[in-house]
Amino acid sequence: MAIPAMIAGAIVGTLVFSVFFAVLLIPLGIVGYKAWRLMKTAQQQNVRQTDSESN
């Protein structure tokens, strides 16, 4: 009885851990991607601004 319960517990624990990680990482990934895009657009605007100032 104990061994099947241990196996079931390991499987359930792994599933719960995976779901917890996914719930945590997906929003973090979205926020990180948006921040990265904002940084890229800010850099591009900065480059355009310095180009127009140098002319």
PDB file of C-alpha atoms in Angstrom, residues 2-14:
ATOM      1  CA  ALA A   2       2.797   2.429   0.835  1.00  0.00           C
ATOM      2  CA  ILE A   3       4.720   2.127  -2.451  1.00  0.00           C
ATOM      3  CA  PRO A   4       1.771   2.929  -4.784  1.00  0.00           C
ATOM      4  CA  ALA A   5       0.882   5.845  -2.501  1.00  0.00           C
ATOM      5  CA  MET A   6       4.457   7.139  -2.736  1.00  0.00           C
ATOM      6  CA  ILE A   7       4.390   6.866  -6.528  1.00  0.00           C
ATOM      7  CA  ALA A   8       1.023   8.614  -6.693  1.00  0.00           C
ATOM      8  CA  GLY A   9       2.289  11.313  -4.344  1.00  0.00           C
ATOM      9  CA  ALA A  10       5.365  11.866  -6.492  1.00  0.00           C
ATOM     10  CA  ILE A  11       3.248  12.156  -9.650  1.00  0.00           C
ATOM     11  CA  VAL A  12       0.737  14.514  -8.029  1.00  0.00           C
ATOM     12  CA  GLY A  13       3.551  16.590  -6.515  1.00  0.00           C
ATOM     13  CA  THR A  14       5.265  16.881  -9.877  1.00  0.00           C
TER      14      THR A  14
END
